[in-house]
Coordinates of C-alpha atoms (C1' of nucleotides) in Angstrom, one line a residue:
Chain A
M1 CA 0.0 0.0 0.0
A2 CA 1.2 3.5 -0.8
D3 CA 2.5 5.4 2.2
Y4 CA 3.1 9.1 1.5
L5 CA 4.0 10.0 5.1
P6 CA 4.4 13.7 5.6
T7 CA 7.9 13.2 7.0
S8 CA 9.5 15.0 4.1
L9 CA 7.0 17.4 2.6
A10 CA 9.3 18.2 -0.4
R11 CA 8.3 14.8 -1.8
A12 CA 5.7 16.2 -4.2
D13 CA 7.6 14.6 -7.0
T14 CA 5.8 11.3 -6.8
I15 CA 3.8 9.8 -9.7
A16 CA 0.6 8.6 -8.2
G17 CA -0.3 6.5 -11.2
L18 CA 3.0 4.6 -10.9
A19 CA 2.6 4.1 -7.2
K20 CA -0.9 2.8 -7.5
G21 CA 0.0 0.6 -10.4
L22 CA 2.8 -1.1 -8.5
A23 CA 0.5 -1.4 -5.5
V24 CA -1.9 -3.3 -7.8
L25 CA 0.8 -5.5 -9.1
E26 CA 2.0 -6.2 -5.5
S27 CA -1.5 -7.2 -4.5
F28 CA -1.0 -10.4 -6.5
D29 CA 0.7 -12.7 -4.0
T30 CA 0.7 -16.3 -2.8
E31 CA -2.7 -16.1 -1.2
R32 CA -4.5 -14.1 -3.9
Q33 CA -3.3 -15.2 -7.3
R34 CA -6.2 -14.2 -9.4
L35 CA -7.9 -10.8 -8.8
N36 CA -10.7 -8.9 -10.4
A37 CA -11.1 -5.1 -10.3
T38 CA -13.1 -5.1 -7.1
M39 CA -10.6 -7.3 -5.2
A40 CA -7.6 -5.5 -6.5
A41 CA -9.1 -2.2 -5.5
Q42 CA -9.6 -3.2 -1.9
R43 CA -6.1 -4.8 -1.7
A44 CA -4.4 -1.8 -3.2
G45 CA -6.5 0.7 -1.4
I46 CA -7.8 2.5 -4.4
T47 CA -11.2 2.9 -6.0
R48 CA -12.6 0.2 -8.3
A49 CA -12.6 2.4 -11.3
A50 CA -9.0 3.3 -10.8
A51 CA -8.0 -0.4 -10.2
R52 CA -9.7 -1.3 -13.4
R53 CA -7.7 1.3 -15.4
H54 CA -4.4 0.2 -13.8
L55 CA -5.2 -3.5 -14.3
L56 CA -6.0 -2.8 -18.0
T57 CA -2.7 -0.9 -18.4
L58 CA -0.7 -3.7 -16.8
A59 CA -2.4 -6.2 -19.0
H60 CA -1.7 -4.1 -22.1
L61 CA 2.0 -3.9 -21.2
G62 CA 2.1 -7.6 -20.7
Y63 CA 2.7 -7.9 -17.0
L64 CA -0.7 -9.4 -16.4
E65 CA -2.9 -11.8 -18.3
S66 CA -6.6 -11.7 -18.2
D67 CA -9.8 -13.5 -19.2
G68 CA -11.7 -10.2 -19.2
A69 CA -12.8 -10.3 -15.6
Y70 CA -9.9 -11.8 -13.7
Y71 CA -6.2 -11.0 -13.9
W72 CA -3.1 -12.9 -13.0
L73 CA 0.7 -12.4 -13.2
A74 CA 2.3 -13.0 -16.6
P75 CA 5.8 -14.4 -17.1
K76 CA 6.9 -11.0 -18.2
V77 CA 7.3 -10.0 -14.6
L78 CA 10.3 -12.2 -14.5
R79 CA 12.1 -9.6 -16.6
F80 CA 12.8 -7.5 -13.5
S81 CA 14.3 -10.3 -11.5
G82 CA 16.3 -11.4 -14.6
A83 CA 17.8 -7.9 -14.9
Y84 CA 18.4 -7.7 -11.2
M85 CA 20.1 -11.1 -11.1
A86 CA 22.3 -10.3 -14.1
T87 CA 23.4 -6.9 -12.8
A88 CA 23.4 -6.9 -9.1
R89 CA 26.8 -7.5 -7.5
L90 CA 25.6 -9.3 -4.4
P91 CA 23.9 -12.4 -6.0
R92 CA 26.6 -12.7 -8.6
V93 CA 29.4 -13.0 -6.2
V94 CA 27.5 -15.0 -3.5
Q95 CA 25.9 -17.6 -5.8
P96 CA 29.0 -19.6 -6.6
E97 CA 30.0 -19.7 -2.9
L98 CA 26.6 -21.0 -2.0
H99 CA 26.9 -23.7 -4.6
R100 CA 30.2 -24.7 -3.2
L101 CA 28.9 -25.0 0.3
A102 CA 25.9 -27.0 -0.9
A103 CA 28.0 -29.4 -2.9
R104 CA 30.3 -29.9 0.1
T105 CA 27.7 -30.5 2.7
G106 CA 24.5 -31.6 1.0
L107 CA 22.5 -28.9 2.7
S108 CA 20.7 -25.9 1.4
F109 CA 22.2 -22.4 1.6
S110 CA 20.7 -19.0 1.0
C111 CA 21.6 -15.3 0.9
A112 CA 18.9 -12.8 2.0
V113 CA 18.5 -9.1 2.4
R114 CA 15.8 -7.2 4.3
D115 CA 12.8 -5.4 2.8
G116 CA 10.6 -4.1 5.5
D117 CA 9.0 -6.9 7.5
F118 CA 10.4 -9.6 5.2
V119 CA 13.7 -11.0 4.0
V120 CA 14.1 -11.5 0.3
I121 CA 16.1 -14.4 -1.0
V122 CA 18.6 -13.1 -3.5
A123 CA 20.7 -16.2 -4.0
R124 CA 20.1 -19.8 -3.1
S125 CA 21.6 -23.3 -3.6
A126 CA 19.1 -25.9 -2.8
V127 CA 20.1 -29.6 -2.6
R128 CA 18.1 -31.8 -4.8
E129 CA 17.4 -34.9 -2.8
S130 CA 16.0 -37.3 -5.4
G131 CA 12.5 -37.9 -4.4
D132 CA 12.1 -36.0 -1.2
R133 CA 11.9 -32.3 -1.3
L134 CA 10.9 -31.9 2.3
L135 CA 13.1 -28.8 2.7
A136 CA 11.3 -25.5 2.6
H137 CA 10.1 -26.6 -0.8
G138 CA 8.3 -23.4 -1.5
V139 CA 11.3 -21.2 -1.2
H140 CA 12.4 -19.6 -4.5
L141 CA 14.6 -16.8 -5.5
G142 CA 12.6 -13.7 -4.5
S143 CA 10.7 -15.5 -1.8
R144 CA 9.7 -13.3 1.1
L145 CA 9.9 -14.7 4.6
P146 CA 9.0 -12.9 7.8
V147 CA 12.0 -11.2 9.2
H148 CA 11.2 -11.9 12.9
A149 CA 11.0 -15.7 12.6
T150 CA 13.9 -16.5 10.3
S151 CA 17.6 -16.8 11.1
T152 CA 18.6 -14.4 8.3
G153 CA 16.0 -11.9 9.3
R154 CA 17.3 -11.8 12.9
V155 CA 20.9 -11.4 11.8
L156 CA 19.8 -8.4 9.6
L157 CA 17.6 -6.9 12.4
A158 CA 20.5 -7.3 14.9
A159 CA 22.7 -5.3 12.5
L160 CA 20.4 -2.3 12.6
P161 CA 21.3 0.8 14.7
D162 CA 19.4 0.8 18.0
A163 CA 17.0 3.6 17.0
E164 CA 16.0 1.9 13.9
R165 CA 15.6 -1.4 15.6
T166 CA 13.4 0.1 18.3
A167 CA 11.3 1.9 15.7
W168 CA 10.8 -1.3 13.7
L169 CA 9.9 -3.3 16.8
A170 CA 7.3 -0.7 17.8
G171 CA 5.5 -1.1 14.6
A172 CA 6.0 -4.8 13.9
E173 CA 3.3 -7.4 14.1
L174 CA 5.4 -10.5 14.9
P175 CA 2.8 -13.2 14.0
R176 CA 3.2 -16.6 15.6
L177 CA 3.9 -19.0 12.8
T178 CA 4.6 -22.2 14.9
A179 CA 4.4 -22.9 18.6
H180 CA 8.1 -22.0 18.8
T181 CA 7.9 -18.5 17.2
V182 CA 9.2 -15.7 19.4
S183 CA 6.3 -13.3 18.9
D184 CA 6.8 -10.9 21.7
A185 CA 8.8 -7.7 21.2
L186 CA 10.6 -7.9 24.5
A187 CA 11.6 -11.5 23.9
L188 CA 12.7 -10.7 20.4
T189 CA 14.9 -7.8 21.7
A190 CA 16.6 -10.3 24.0
V191 CA 17.1 -12.7 21.1
L192 CA 18.6 -9.9 18.9
N193 CA 21.0 -8.9 21.7
D194 CA 22.2 -12.4 21.8
V195 CA 22.6 -12.4 18.0
R196 CA 24.7 -9.3 18.3
R197 CA 26.9 -10.8 20.9
L198 CA 27.4 -14.2 19.2
D199 CA 27.4 -12.8 15.7
Y200 CA 25.2 -15.6 14.4
C201 CA 21.6 -16.7 14.8
L202 CA 20.1 -20.2 15.2
A203 CA 16.3 -20.4 14.6
V204 CA 14.8 -23.8 15.4
Q205 CA 11.3 -24.5 14.1
E206 CA 10.2 -20.8 14.4
H207 CA 9.2 -20.4 10.9
E208 CA 8.2 -23.9 10.0
L209 CA 7.9 -27.0 12.0
G210 CA 10.7 -29.5 11.5
I211 CA 13.0 -26.9 10.0
E212 CA 16.0 -25.2 11.5
A213 CA 18.3 -22.6 10.2
L214 CA 21.6 -21.0 11.1
A215 CA 22.7 -17.6 9.8
V216 CA 25.7 -15.3 9.9
P217 CA 26.0 -11.7 8.6
L218 CA 27.7 -10.9 5.4
R219 CA 29.7 -7.6 5.8
D220 CA 31.7 -5.5 3.5
M221 CA 35.2 -4.1 4.2
R222 CA 33.7 -1.1 6.0
G223 CA 31.8 -3.3 8.4
N224 CA 28.3 -2.7 7.0
T225 CA 26.1 -5.7 7.0
L226 CA 24.9 -6.1 3.5
A227 CA 23.1 -9.5 3.7
A228 CA 22.8 -12.7 5.7
L229 CA 24.0 -16.1 4.7
N230 CA 22.2 -19.2 6.1
V231 CA 21.9 -22.9 6.0
V232 CA 18.6 -24.7 6.3
T233 CA 18.0 -28.3 7.3
A234 CA 15.5 -30.6 8.9
T235 CA 15.6 -30.9 12.7
N236 CA 15.5 -34.7 12.5
R237 CA 18.4 -34.8 10.2
M238 CA 20.8 -32.7 12.4
P239 CA 20.2 -31.6 16.0
P240 CA 20.6 -27.9 16.5
R241 CA 23.9 -28.2 18.5
E242 CA 25.4 -30.3 15.7
L243 CA 24.2 -27.8 13.1
V244 CA 26.1 -25.0 14.9
A245 CA 29.2 -27.1 15.5
Q246 CA 29.5 -28.2 11.9
M247 CA 28.1 -25.4 9.9
L248 CA 29.0 -22.2 11.7
P249 CA 32.6 -22.4 10.8
L250 CA 31.7 -23.0 7.1
L251 CA 29.3 -20.0 7.1
Q252 CA 31.8 -17.8 8.8
E253 CA 34.5 -18.8 6.4
A254 CA 32.3 -18.1 3.5
A255 CA 31.4 -14.7 4.9
R256 CA 35.1 -13.9 5.3
T257 CA 35.9 -15.1 1.8
L258 CA 33.1 -12.9 0.3
R259 CA 33.9 -9.8 2.4
P260 CA 36.3 -8.2 -0.1
L261 CA 34.1 -9.1 -3.0
V262 CA 30.7 -7.7 -2.1
Chain B
M1 CA 17.6 -1.1 -28.2
A2 CA 14.1 -2.5 -28.0
D3 CA 11.7 0.4 -28.3
Y4 CA 8.7 0.2 -26.0
L5 CA 5.7 0.4 -28.2
P6 CA 4.1 3.8 -28.1
T7 CA 0.8 2.2 -29.1
S8 CA 0.2 1.4 -25.4
L9 CA -0.2 5.1 -24.8
A10 CA -2.7 5.6 -27.5
R11 CA -5.1 3.1 -26.0
A12 CA -7.9 4.6 -23.9
D13 CA -8.1 3.7 -20.2
T14 CA -4.3 3.5 -19.9
I15 CA -2.5 5.1 -17.1
A16 CA 0.4 7.0 -18.7
G17 CA 2.3 7.3 -15.4
L18 CA 2.3 3.6 -14.9
A19 CA 3.4 2.8 -18.5
K20 CA 6.2 5.3 -18.3
G21 CA 7.3 4.1 -14.9
L22 CA 7.5 0.6 -16.1
A23 CA 9.4 1.7 -19.2
V24 CA 11.9 3.4 -16.9
L25 CA 12.2 0.2 -14.8
E26 CA 12.6 -1.8 -17.9
S27 CA 15.4 0.4 -19.1
F28 CA 17.7 -1.2 -16.5
D29 CA 19.1 -4.2 -18.2
T30 CA 22.2 -6.2 -18.5
E31 CA 24.0 -3.6 -20.6
R32 CA 22.9 -0.5 -18.6
Q33 CA 22.7 -1.3 -15.0
R34 CA 23.1 2.2 -13.6
L35 CA 21.2 5.1 -15.0
N36 CA 20.8 8.8 -14.2
A37 CA 17.8 10.8 -15.2
T38 CA 19.1 11.8 -18.6
M39 CA 20.0 8.3 -19.6
A40 CA 16.7 6.8 -18.3
A41 CA 14.8 9.5 -20.2
Q42 CA 16.3 8.6 -23.5
R43 CA 16.0 4.9 -23.0
A44 CA 12.4 5.1 -21.9
G45 CA 11.6 7.7 -24.5
I46 CA 10.3 10.4 -22.1
T47 CA 11.6 13.8 -21.1
R48 CA 14.3 14.2 -18.5
A49 CA 12.0 15.9 -16.0
A50 CA 9.5 13.1 -16.3
A51 CA 12.2 10.4 -16.0
R52 CA 13.4 12.1 -12.8
R53 CA 10.0 12.1 -11.2
H54 CA 9.4 8.4 -12.1
L55 CA 12.9 7.4 -10.9
L56 CA 12.2 9.2 -7.6
T57 CA 8.9 7.5 -7.3
L58 CA 10.4 4.1 -7.9
A59 CA 13.2 4.8 -5.5
H60 CA 10.7 5.8 -2.8
L61 CA 8.7 2.7 -3.3
G62 CA 11.9 0.6 -2.9
Y63 CA 12.3 -0.7 -6.4
L64 CA 15.4 1.3 -7.1
E65 CA 18.3 2.3 -5.0
S66 CA 20.1 5.6 -5.6
D67 CA 23.1 7.7 -4.7
G68 CA 21.3 10.9 -5.6
A69 CA 22.4 11.0 -9.2
Y70 CA 22.4 7.4 -10.4
Y71 CA 19.8 4.7 -9.9
W72 CA 20.0 0.9 -9.9
L73 CA 17.7 -2.0 -9.3
A74 CA 16.9 -2.9 -5.7
P75 CA 16.3 -6.5 -4.5
K76 CA 12.6 -5.6 -4.0
V77 CA 12.0 -6.2 -7.7
L78 CA 12.4 -9.9 -6.9
R79 CA 9.0 -9.7 -5.2
F80 CA 7.3 -10.0 -8.6
S81 CA 9.2 -13.1 -9.7
G82 CA 8.7 -14.6 -6.3
A83 CA 4.9 -14.1 -6.6
Y84 CA 4.9 -15.4 -10.1
M85 CA 6.9 -18.5 -9.3
A86 CA 4.8 -19.3 -6.2
T87 CA 1.5 -18.9 -8.0
A88 CA 1.9 -19.7 -11.7
R89 CA 0.9 -23.2 -12.6
L90 CA 3.5 -23.7 -15.4
P91 CA 6.7 -23.4 -13.4
R92 CA 5.3 -25.2 -10.4
V93 CA 4.5 -28.4 -12.4
V94 CA 7.4 -28.2 -14.8
Q95 CA 10.2 -27.6 -12.2
P96 CA 10.2 -31.1 -10.6
E97 CA 10.3 -32.8 -14.0
L98 CA 13.3 -30.7 -15.0
H99 CA 15.1 -31.6 -11.8
R100 CA 14.4 -35.3 -12.5
L101 CA 15.8 -35.0 -16.0
A102 CA 18.9 -33.1 -14.9
A103 CA 19.5 -35.6 -12.1
R104 CA 19.2 -38.5 -14.6
T105 CA 21.4 -37.1 -17.3
G106 CA 23.7 -34.6 -15.8
L107 CA 22.7 -32.0 -18.3
S108 CA 20.8 -28.7 -17.9
F109 CA 17.1 -28.4 -18.7
S110 CA 14.9 -25.3 -19.1
C111 CA 11.3 -24.4 -19.7
A112 CA 10.6 -21.1 -21.6
V113 CA 7.7 -19.1 -22.9
R114 CA 7.8 -16.3 -25.5
D115 CA 7.5 -12.6 -24.8
G116 CA 7.9 -10.7 -28.1
D117 CA 11.3 -11.1 -29.5
F118 CA 12.6 -13.1 -26.6
V119 CA 12.0 -16.3 -24.7
V120 CA 11.8 -16.0 -20.9
I121 CA 13.1 -18.8 -18.8
V122 CA 10.4 -19.8 -16.3
A123 CA 11.9 -22.9 -14.9
R124 CA 15.4 -24.3 -15.0
S125 CA 17.5 -27.1 -13.6
A126 CA 21.2 -26.5 -14.1
V127 CA 23.7 -29.0 -13.4
R128 CA 26.4 -27.9 -11.0
E129 CA 29.7 -29.3 -12.3
S130 CA 32.1 -28.6 -9.5
G131 CA 34.5 -26.0 -10.7
D132 CA 33.6 -25.6 -14.4
R133 CA 30.5 -23.6 -15.1
L134 CA 31.0 -23.4 -18.8
L135 CA 27.4 -23.9 -19.6
A136 CA 25.5 -20.8 -20.4
H137 CA 26.5 -19.6 -17.0
G138 CA 24.6 -16.3 -17.3
V139 CA 21.3 -17.9 -17.7
H140 CA 19.0 -17.4 -14.8
L141 CA 15.3 -17.7 -14.1
G142 CA 13.8 -14.7 -15.9
S143 CA 16.6 -14.5 -18.4
R144 CA 15.6 -13.3 -21.8
L145 CA 17.2 -14.9 -24.9
P146 CA 16.6 -14.0 -28.6
V147 CA 13.7 -16.1 -29.9
H148 CA 15.2 -16.6 -33.4
A149 CA 18.5 -18.1 -32.3
T150 CA 17.4 -20.5 -29.6
S151 CA 15.9 -24.0 -29.7
T152 CA 13.0 -23.0 -27.4
G153 CA 12.3 -19.8 -29.3
R154 CA 12.0 -21.7 -32.6
V155 CA 9.7 -24.3 -31.2
L156 CA 7.5 -21.5 -29.9
L157 CA 7.6 -19.6 -33.2
A158 CA 6.8 -22.8 -35.1
A159 CA 3.7 -23.1 -33.0
L160 CA 2.3 -19.7 -34.1
P161 CA -0.5 -19.5 -36.6
D162 CA 0.9 -18.7 -40.1
A163 CA -0.5 -15.1 -40.1
E164 CA 1.1 -14.4 -36.7
R165 CA 4.4 -15.9 -37.7
T166 CA 4.6 -14.0 -40.9
A167 CA 3.7 -10.7 -39.1
W168 CA 6.5 -11.4 -36.6
L169 CA 9.0 -12.3 -39.2
A170 CA 8.2 -9.1 -41.1
G171 CA 9.1 -6.9 -38.2
A172 CA 11.9 -9.0 -36.6
E173 CA 15.5 -8.0 -36.6
L174 CA 17.3 -11.4 -36.4
P175 CA 20.7 -10.2 -35.3
R176 CA 23.6 -12.5 -36.0
L177 CA 25.0 -13.7 -32.7
T178 CA 27.5 -16.3 -33.9
A179 CA 28.8 -17.3 -37.3
H180 CA 26.1 -20.0 -37.2
T181 CA 23.1 -17.9 -36.5
V182 CA 20.3 -18.1 -39.1
S183 CA 19.7 -14.4 -39.5
D184 CA 17.7 -14.3 -42.7
A185 CA 13.9 -14.3 -42.7
L186 CA 13.6 -16.7 -45.6
A187 CA 16.1 -19.2 -44.1
L188 CA 14.4 -19.0 -40.7
T189 CA 11.0 -19.7 -42.3
A190 CA 12.5 -22.9 -43.8
V191 CA 13.9 -23.8 -40.3
L192 CA 10.5 -23.2 -38.7
N193 CA 8.8 -25.4 -41.3
D194 CA 11.2 -28.2 -40.4
V195 CA 10.5 -27.7 -36.8
R196 CA 6.8 -28.0 -37.4
R197 CA 7.3 -31.2 -39.4
L198 CA 9.8 -32.8 -36.9
D199 CA 8.1 -31.4 -33.8
Y200 CA 11.5 -30.6 -32.3
C201 CA 14.3 -28.1 -32.8
L202 CA 18.0 -28.6 -32.6
A203 CA 20.1 -25.4 -32.5
V204 CA 23.8 -25.8 -32.7
Q205 CA 26.0 -22.8 -31.8
E206 CA 23.5 -20.3 -33.0
H207 CA 23.2 -18.4 -29.8
E208 CA 26.6 -19.0 -28.3
L209 CA 29.7 -20.7 -29.6
G210 CA 30.3 -24.2 -28.2
I211 CA 26.7 -24.5 -27.0
E212 CA 23.9 -26.6 -28.5
A213 CA 20.4 -27.1 -27.5
L214 CA 17.4 -29.3 -28.3
A215 CA 13.8 -28.3 -27.6
V216 CA 10.3 -29.8 -27.9
P217 CA 7.0 -28.1 -27.4
L218 CA 5.0 -28.5 -24.2
R219 CA 1.3 -28.7 -25.1
D220 CA -1.9 -28.9 -23.1
M221 CA -4.7 -31.4 -23.7
R222 CA -6.3 -29.1 -26.3
G223 CA -3.1 -29.0 -28.3
N224 CA -2.1 -25.4 -27.5
T225 CA 1.6 -25.0 -27.2
L226 CA 2.2 -23.4 -23.8
A227 CA 5.9 -23.5 -23.5
A228 CA 9.0 -25.2 -24.8
L229 CA 11.3 -27.6 -22.9
N230 CA 14.9 -27.9 -23.8
V231 CA 18.3 -29.4 -22.9
V232 CA 21.5 -27.5 -23.2
T233 CA 25.0 -28.9 -23.4
A234 CA 28.5 -28.2 -24.9
T235 CA 29.1 -29.3 -28.4
N236 CA 32.4 -30.9 -27.4
R237 CA 30.7 -32.9 -24.8
M238 CA 28.0 -34.5 -27.0
P239 CA 27.8 -34.3 -30.8
P240 CA 24.5 -33.0 -32.1
R241 CA 23.4 -36.3 -33.5
E242 CA 24.0 -38.0 -30.2
L243 CA 22.2 -35.2 -28.4
V244 CA 19.1 -35.9 -30.5
A245 CA 19.4 -39.6 -30.2
Q246 CA 19.7 -39.6 -26.5
M247 CA 17.8 -36.6 -25.3
L248 CA 14.8 -36.3 -27.7
P249 CA 13.0 -39.3 -26.3
L250 CA 13.5 -38.0 -22.7
L251 CA 12.2 -34.6 -23.6
Q252 CA 9.2 -36.0 -25.5
E253 CA 8.4 -38.3 -22.6
A254 CA 8.6 -35.3 -20.2
A255 CA 6.3 -33.3 -22.4
R256 CA 3.8 -36.2 -22.6
T257 CA 3.9 -36.6 -18.8
L258 CA 3.3 -32.9 -18.2
R259 CA 0.6 -32.6 -20.8
P260 CA -2.4 -33.3 -18.5
L261 CA -0.8 -31.2 -15.7
V262 CA -0.2 -27.9 -17.3
Chain C
dT1 C1' -40.2 -13.2 -12.1
dA2 C1' -38.6 -9.7 -9.2
dA3 C1' -35.2 -7.9 -6.0
dA4 C1' -30.6 -7.4 -4.7
dT5 C1' -26.0 -7.2 -5.7
dT6 C1' -22.1 -6.8 -8.6
dT7 C1' -19.8 -5.2 -12.8
dG8 C1' -18.6 -2.4 -17.0
dC9 C1' -17.7 1.9 -18.4
dG10 C1' -19.1 7.1 -20.1
dC11 C1' -18.5 11.7 -18.6
dG12 C1' -17.6 16.3 -17.0
dA13 C1' -14.7 18.4 -13.2
dT14 C1' -10.3 18.9 -11.1
dG15 C1' -5.9 18.5 -9.7
dA16 C1' -1.8 15.7 -10.9
dT17 C1' 1.6 15.7 -14.4
dC18 C1' 3.8 18.1 -18.0
dG19 C1' 8.0 20.2 -19.9
dC20 C1' 9.8 24.9 -20.2
dA21 C1' 13.1 27.6 -18.4
dC22 C1' 16.5 29.3 -15.3
dA23 C1' 20.2 28.6 -11.9
dA24 C1' 23.9 26.1 -10.2
dC25 C1' 27.6 23.4 -11.1
dA26 C1' 31.2 21.1 -13.9
dA27 C1' 34.2 20.6 -17.7
dC28 C1' 36.9 22.2 -21.2
dC29 C1' 39.9 25.4 -23.5
dG30 C1' 42.0 29.4 -25.6
Chain D
dC1 C1' 42.3 32.1 -15.2
dG2 C1' 38.0 33.8 -17.1
dG3 C1' 34.9 32.6 -20.7
dT4 C1' 32.3 29.2 -22.9
dT5 C1' 29.8 25.2 -23.4
dG6 C1' 27.5 21.2 -21.7
dT7 C1' 25.0 18.9 -17.8
dT8 C1' 22.0 18.6 -13.9
dG9 C1' 18.4 20.0 -10.3
dT10 C1' 14.0 21.8 -9.8
dG11 C1' 10.1 25.7 -9.4
dC12 C1' 5.9 27.0 -11.8
dG13 C1' 1.8 27.9 -14.3
dA14 C1' -1.0 25.6 -18.0
dT15 C1' -3.2 21.6 -19.6
dC16 C1' -4.9 17.4 -20.2
dA17 C1' -4.8 12.9 -18.1
dT18 C1' -7.1 10.9 -14.2
dC19 C1' -10.7 10.9 -10.9
dG20 C1' -14.8 8.6 -9.0
dC21 C1' -19.7 9.4 -9.5
dG22 C1' -23.5 7.2 -11.3
dC23 C1' -26.2 4.6 -14.5
dA24 C1' -27.2 0.5 -17.2
dA25 C1' -26.3 -4.2 -18.0
dA26 C1' -25.2 -8.5 -16.1
dT27 C1' -25.4 -11.8 -12.6
dT28 C1' -27.0 -13.8 -8.4
dT29 C1' -30.4 -14.7 -5.0
dA30 C1' -35.0 -15.5 -3.3

DNA sequence: TAAATTTGCGCGATGATCGCACAACAACCG
DNA sequence: CGGTTGTTGTGCGATCATCGCGCAAATTTA
């Protein structure tokens, strides 16, 4: 949804039509894959007539397909991720290292950055266990996972300046995703302090039952945290303690190797 | 450079701001990764002042990052591909089959659809040969490859109704990418007729030297060609004739298996 | 069949977007 | 070193694209 907060009033240079159109495009997500004008309007927070015009425009440009009444995402939207993946430095340098780690260990590795309340997967090397795809099988490039319940998200939150972290915590929702999710701001603060101290984060079954993950920050030479690297596995395949013992050194080494490159 | 059709602006019920904003966003590609207002303006075909406003809007919404003068794509653009991949039927059902093929053969398989002069990769299973990544290493999900010089592209062109094919050929550019690229409309017509007759396409070193690919159409139960499946390998690893002999049956079987699912 | 609800879309009013134009800055050079 | 030329940032009034109202058609419900 568009937020034109009056923080900086000089921001009159915004194209409303573009903001609305992207809000419409964003309202197609995992839950709502097919929308008509009415539904798109309420999801994007605009009027039905406006939603219709924006949907028609997006369909004409090829980003949506339509049967006349309903609209859904067209493959053309992949153009943006293709361009991002081809040009952005981060995924380009991180990807080979993730492949190396996956080949060496047989586990799945990802690299994520934060976007608001979510982390976005920008690189990933999933192991392909013939037959069973138990492991976070819905996680693609570009997947968005809640920042408070993921190892990568917490590493990225822990890297925020105190003021920013506090501000975020004040406005965050922290939904409980499993029985193990830390969904209380105070408890999460304590967790984040631990992450800062230890410089890694272990998240066991907080996002999905049976799944655990271990993340470390990826910093540049000036010490800015640019992203988080993590490894994901099933709890019944490797107990948490063993995960840390075996994988933390590998992740830290990868982060060190990548440091001059990112 | 690909001109973005001005016809879209002529159509009633189109939001000009949205069309321009997306043209601006599209002007970031592999060649031009960082743009300032002037460059974006000329690439998107709008005035500098307008480009500036649209860039600012996109940056505020989080789709672009900026240092004040230059702009580049932010990871948030992956949101669209994430949504597409999670919801679209085609990649969801095709992906596992591609993995199976790759695991069985040790070669790389893709699924592509057409978008204008390009094919868009919507699913892919690349083999990860430890160390050497000779194989079309720049091809990601969402990559766009020229339709006339790729096996998948030709399968998709061959499936067009005659009128549409002729119209496309009349306006197409057919750039020569290697010494082997068929870049003449008449010759391409002959190739496409062969593809129709054989119901597969072999493209040897037409897109990239040392690379060959074999594609078959993926049809639904009503006979509509929805996409193309292909396998890519190095010419020195498997001679063209052998590629067809060994891989064509597998691709055809995969297409048959997927037919009721797509 | 009628009533209730949803959807498609035309239309005139209005305010968002347009690009001109000028100032500030940078680069080049005679 | 000052003059000249090219580039960039952005304010401003005019204009035309966008707004959402509201009706009619389509669809659903009773």
